[in-house]
CSV table of C-alpha atoms and ligand atoms in Angstrom, one decimal:
chain,number,residue,atom,x,y,z
A,13,MET,CA,47.4,-31.6,-72.5
A,14,ILE,CA,45.6,-30.9,-69.2
A,15,ILE,CA,45.7,-33.4,-66.4
A,16,ALA,CA,43.3,-32.9,-63.5
A,17,ILE,CA,44.0,-34.6,-60.2
A,18,ASP,CA,41.5,-34.4,-57.4
A,19,GLY,CA,41.2,-36.1,-54.1
A,20,PRO,CA,40.7,-35.6,-50.4
A,21,ALA,CA,43.1,-34.0,-47.9
A,22,ALA,CA,46.5,-35.7,-47.6
A,23,SER,CA,45.7,-38.2,-50.3
A,24,GLY,CA,49.1,-37.6,-51.9
A,25,LYS,CA,47.6,-35.7,-54.9
A,26,GLY,CA,50.0,-32.8,-54.6
A,27,THR,CA,53.1,-34.9,-54.7
A,28,LEU,CA,51.6,-36.9,-57.5
A,29,GLY,CA,50.7,-33.7,-59.4
A,30,LYS,CA,54.2,-32.4,-59.1
A,31,ARG,CA,55.8,-35.7,-60.2
A,32,LEU,CA,53.5,-36.1,-63.2
A,33,ALA,CA,54.2,-32.5,-64.3
A,34,HIS,CA,57.9,-33.1,-64.1
A,35,HIS,CA,57.6,-36.4,-66.0
A,36,TYR,CA,55.7,-34.7,-68.9
A,37,GLY,CA,57.5,-31.4,-68.8
A,38,TYR,CA,54.3,-29.6,-67.9
A,39,ARG,CA,53.6,-26.8,-65.4
A,40,HIS,CA,52.0,-27.7,-62.0
A,41,LEU,CA,49.5,-25.9,-59.9
A,42,ASP,CA,48.6,-27.1,-56.4
A,43,THR,CA,45.2,-25.3,-56.2
A,44,GLY,CA,45.0,-26.0,-52.4
A,45,VAL,CA,47.7,-23.3,-52.0
A,46,ILE,CA,45.4,-20.7,-53.4
A,47,TYR,CA,42.7,-21.4,-50.8
A,48,ARG,CA,45.4,-21.7,-48.1
A,49,ALA,CA,46.7,-18.2,-49.1
A,50,VAL,CA,43.3,-16.7,-48.8
A,51,ALA,CA,42.9,-18.4,-45.4
A,52,LYS,CA,46.3,-17.1,-44.2
A,53,ALA,CA,45.4,-13.5,-45.2
A,54,MET,CA,42.2,-13.8,-43.2
A,55,LEU,CA,44.0,-15.3,-40.2
A,56,ASP,CA,46.7,-12.6,-40.3
A,57,ALA,CA,44.0,-9.9,-40.4
A,58,GLY,CA,42.1,-11.6,-37.5
A,59,ALA,CA,39.1,-11.7,-39.7
A,60,ASP,CA,36.1,-14.0,-39.2
A,61,LEU,CA,36.7,-16.9,-41.7
A,62,THR,CA,33.1,-16.8,-42.8
A,63,ASP,CA,33.1,-13.1,-43.7
A,64,GLU,CA,32.4,-13.3,-47.4
A,65,THR,CA,33.2,-9.7,-48.2
A,66,ARG,CA,36.7,-9.9,-46.6
A,67,ALA,CA,37.4,-13.4,-48.0
A,68,VAL,CA,36.5,-12.2,-51.5
A,69,ALA,CA,38.8,-9.1,-51.1
A,70,ALA,CA,41.6,-11.4,-49.9
A,71,ALA,CA,41.1,-13.7,-52.9
A,72,LEU,CA,41.2,-10.7,-55.3
A,73,GLU,CA,44.5,-9.5,-53.8
A,74,LEU,CA,46.3,-12.8,-53.9
A,75,ASP,CA,50.0,-12.7,-54.8
A,76,PRO,CA,51.1,-16.0,-56.5
A,77,GLU,CA,54.7,-15.0,-55.6
A,78,LYS,CA,53.8,-15.9,-52.0
A,79,PHE,CA,52.5,-19.4,-52.8
A,80,GLY,CA,55.8,-20.9,-51.6
A,81,ASP,CA,55.4,-19.7,-48.0
A,82,PRO,CA,55.9,-22.8,-45.8
A,83,VAL,CA,53.3,-21.5,-43.3
A,84,LEU,CA,50.7,-22.3,-45.9
A,85,LYS,CA,51.3,-26.0,-45.4
A,86,THR,CA,50.4,-26.0,-41.7
A,87,GLN,CA,47.3,-27.8,-40.4
A,88,ARG,CA,45.9,-24.5,-38.9
A,89,VAL,CA,46.0,-22.8,-42.3
A,90,GLY,CA,44.6,-26.0,-44.0
A,91,ASP,CA,41.6,-26.1,-41.7
A,92,ALA,CA,40.9,-22.4,-42.2
A,93,ALA,CA,41.2,-23.0,-46.0
A,94,SER,CA,38.5,-25.6,-45.9
A,95,VAL,CA,36.2,-22.9,-44.3
A,96,VAL,CA,36.9,-20.0,-46.7
A,97,SER,CA,36.9,-22.4,-49.8
A,98,ALA,CA,33.2,-23.2,-49.0
A,99,ILE,CA,32.3,-19.6,-49.9
A,100,ALA,CA,30.9,-19.8,-53.5
A,101,GLU,CA,32.0,-16.2,-54.3
A,102,VAL,CA,35.6,-16.9,-53.2
A,103,ARG,CA,35.7,-19.9,-55.6
A,104,ARG,CA,34.1,-17.9,-58.4
A,105,VAL,CA,36.8,-15.1,-58.4
A,106,LEU,CA,39.6,-17.8,-58.5
A,107,VAL,CA,38.2,-19.7,-61.5
A,108,ASN,CA,39.9,-17.6,-64.2
A,109,PHE,CA,43.3,-17.7,-62.7
A,110,GLN,CA,43.2,-21.5,-62.6
A,111,ARG,CA,41.7,-21.9,-66.1
A,112,GLN,CA,44.4,-19.5,-67.5
A,113,PHE,CA,47.1,-21.5,-65.8
A,114,ALA,CA,45.7,-24.7,-67.3
A,115,ALA,CA,45.4,-23.2,-70.8
A,116,ASP,CA,49.0,-21.9,-71.1
A,117,PRO,CA,51.4,-24.1,-73.1
A,118,PRO,CA,52.9,-26.6,-73.1
A,119,GLY,CA,50.4,-28.4,-70.8
A,120,ALA,CA,49.5,-28.4,-67.1
A,121,VAL,CA,48.7,-30.6,-64.2
A,122,LEU,CA,46.4,-29.1,-61.7
A,123,ASP,CA,45.5,-30.7,-58.4
A,124,GLY,CA,42.6,-29.9,-56.0
A,125,ARG,CA,39.1,-30.8,-55.3
A,126,ASP,CA,37.1,-29.6,-58.2
A,127,ILE,CA,39.5,-29.5,-61.1
A,128,GLY,CA,37.9,-32.3,-63.1
A,129,THR,CA,34.3,-31.3,-62.2
A,130,VAL,CA,34.4,-27.4,-62.3
A,131,ILE,CA,37.7,-25.8,-63.3
A,132,CYS,CA,38.7,-28.1,-66.2
A,133,PRO,CA,35.7,-30.2,-67.1
A,134,ASP,CA,37.3,-30.9,-70.5
A,135,ALA,CA,40.7,-32.0,-69.1
A,136,ASP,CA,42.3,-34.7,-71.2
A,137,VAL,CA,42.9,-37.0,-68.3
A,138,LYS,CA,41.2,-36.9,-64.9
A,139,ILE,CA,42.5,-38.9,-61.9
A,140,PHE,CA,40.7,-39.0,-58.5
A,141,VAL,CA,43.2,-40.1,-55.8
A,142,LEU,CA,41.9,-42.0,-52.8
A,143,ALA,CA,43.5,-43.4,-49.7
A,144,ASP,CA,42.3,-44.9,-46.4
A,145,PRO,CA,42.0,-42.0,-43.9
A,146,LYS,CA,44.2,-43.8,-41.4
A,147,VAL,CA,46.9,-44.2,-44.0
A,148,ARG,CA,46.6,-40.5,-44.9
A,149,ALA,CA,46.8,-39.5,-41.2
A,150,ARG,CA,50.0,-41.6,-40.8
A,151,ARG,CA,51.6,-40.0,-43.8
A,152,ARG,CA,50.6,-36.5,-42.9
A,153,THR,CA,51.9,-37.0,-39.3
A,154,LEU,CA,55.3,-38.3,-40.6
A,155,GLU,CA,55.6,-35.3,-42.9
A,156,ALA,CA,54.8,-32.8,-40.2
A,157,LYS,CA,57.4,-34.5,-37.9
A,158,ALA,CA,59.9,-34.4,-40.6
A,159,ARG,CA,59.4,-30.6,-40.8
A,160,GLY,CA,60.0,-30.4,-37.1
A,161,GLU,CA,56.3,-29.8,-36.2
A,162,ASP,CA,54.6,-31.4,-33.3
A,163,ALA,CA,51.9,-33.7,-34.6
A,164,ASP,CA,49.6,-36.2,-32.9
A,165,GLU,CA,48.3,-38.9,-35.3
A,166,ALA,CA,44.9,-39.2,-33.7
A,167,GLU,CA,44.4,-35.5,-34.0
A,168,VAL,CA,45.6,-35.5,-37.6
A,169,LEU,CA,43.1,-38.2,-38.4
A,170,ALA,CA,40.2,-36.3,-36.7
A,171,ASP,CA,41.2,-33.2,-38.7
A,172,ILE,CA,41.3,-35.2,-42.0
A,173,LEU,CA,37.9,-36.7,-41.3
A,174,LYS,CA,36.4,-33.3,-40.5
A,175,ARG,CA,37.9,-31.7,-43.6
A,176,ASP,CA,36.7,-34.6,-45.8
A,177,GLU,CA,33.2,-34.1,-44.4
A,178,ARG,CA,33.2,-30.3,-45.0
A,179,ASP,CA,34.7,-30.6,-48.5
A,180,ARG,CA,32.3,-33.4,-49.6
A,181,ASN,CA,29.1,-31.8,-48.2
A,182,ARG,CA,29.5,-28.1,-49.1
A,183,ALA,CA,27.1,-26.7,-51.7
A,184,ALA,CA,29.9,-25.0,-53.8
A,185,SER,CA,32.0,-27.4,-55.8
A,186,PRO,CA,31.9,-30.3,-53.4
A,187,LEU,CA,34.7,-32.9,-53.5
A,188,LYS,CA,33.6,-35.7,-55.7
A,189,PRO,CA,35.1,-37.6,-58.7
A,190,ALA,CA,34.0,-36.4,-62.1
A,191,ALA,CA,32.0,-39.0,-64.0
A,192,ASP,CA,34.9,-39.6,-66.4
A,193,ALA,CA,37.7,-39.7,-63.7
A,194,TYR,CA,39.9,-42.7,-63.1
A,195,LEU,CA,40.1,-43.7,-59.5
A,196,LEU,CA,43.6,-44.3,-58.1
A,197,ASP,CA,43.7,-45.8,-54.6
A,198,ASN,CA,47.2,-45.4,-53.3
A,199,SER,CA,46.6,-46.8,-49.7
A,200,GLN,CA,48.9,-49.7,-50.5
A,201,LEU,CA,51.3,-47.8,-52.8
A,202,ASP,CA,54.4,-45.8,-52.0
A,203,ILE,CA,55.1,-42.5,-53.9
A,204,GLU,CA,56.8,-44.3,-56.8
A,205,GLY,CA,54.0,-46.8,-57.1
A,206,GLY,CA,51.4,-44.0,-57.2
A,207,VAL,CA,53.4,-42.1,-59.8
A,208,ARG,CA,53.7,-45.3,-62.0
A,209,ALA,CA,50.0,-46.0,-61.7
A,210,ALA,CA,49.1,-42.4,-62.7
A,211,ILE,CA,51.5,-42.5,-65.7
A,212,GLU,CA,49.9,-45.7,-66.8
A,213,ILE,CA,46.5,-44.1,-66.7
A,214,VAL,CA,47.7,-41.1,-68.7
A,215,GLU,CA,49.4,-43.3,-71.3
A,216,ALA,CA,46.4,-45.5,-71.6
A,217,VAL,CA,44.1,-42.5,-72.2
A,218,ARG,CA,46.5,-41.0,-74.7
A,219,ALA,CA,46.7,-44.3,-76.6
A,220,GLY,CA,42.9,-44.6,-76.6
A,221,ARG,CA,43.0,-47.7,-74.4
A,222,GLN,CA,41.0,-48.3,-71.2
A,223,PRO,CA,43.4,-48.1,-68.2
A,224,VAL,CA,43.6,-51.3,-66.1
B,13,C5P,O1,44.6,-29.7,-50.9
B,13,C5P,P1,44.8,-28.9,-49.6
B,13,C5P,O2,44.8,-29.7,-48.4
B,13,C5P,O3,46.0,-28.0,-49.7
B,13,C5P,O4,43.6,-27.9,-49.6
B,13,C5P,C1,43.2,-27.1,-48.5
B,13,C5P,C2,41.7,-26.9,-48.5
B,13,C5P,O5,41.4,-26.0,-49.6
B,13,C5P,C3,40.9,-28.1,-48.7
B,13,C5P,O6,40.5,-28.8,-47.5
B,13,C5P,C4,39.7,-27.6,-49.5
B,13,C5P,O7,38.7,-27.2,-48.6
B,13,C5P,C5,40.2,-26.4,-50.2
B,13,C5P,N1,40.4,-26.7,-51.6
B,13,C5P,C6,39.3,-26.5,-52.4
B,13,C5P,N2,39.4,-26.7,-53.8
B,13,C5P,C7,40.6,-26.9,-54.4
B,13,C5P,C8,41.7,-27.1,-53.5
B,13,C5P,C9,41.6,-27.0,-52.2
B,13,C5P,O8,38.2,-26.3,-52.0
B,13,C5P,N3,40.7,-27.0,-55.7
């Protein structure tokens, strides 16, 4: 089974993806990390983030062994990721890696922006996670502080809104729910509540019922 989870920045889709994968014994791919890794390579090289040739070269040279680097999680790299990910050719060279990951047994959960629409349009279950931007900013600020980073909630909110705007309005694979995705608004839910709601959706779809 393939489960596609999409949603805007800081919506909690990554944690949800990881927890769902654990619950079902599937592998998990946080696809944001891929774009973040391309962005980090560009930043490290001092390259212009809109330089297509260099960004494509960086995407072709990605080393999945380095996807755990904590620097990838920073806001600076996330911002840069939303610029390089708008380059259609960068997205194109990363499609096969993601599809292969999804296809390998026993099943997979992928989270990102275009999993249900472009990468795995035939996913068995598609969930689109939403949350109020203010709630997302609060959560992201608390997470950054817990990591010992300095974070200002108003700045984090501005960054989230800017990133939403860029991700939704780009020509290449814009952020939007697939027509057959189930919406999950977790503004009022904690992590456990979100996980329970997602499992209910998966179970309903598996049983051929309409999720409530
Ligand atoms: O999800 P995360 O915040 O880690 O993603 C970082 C950036 O990478 C996003 O703002 C988005 O522009 C891009 N991204 C994407 N497609 C994906 C995953 C992430 O364009 N499947």
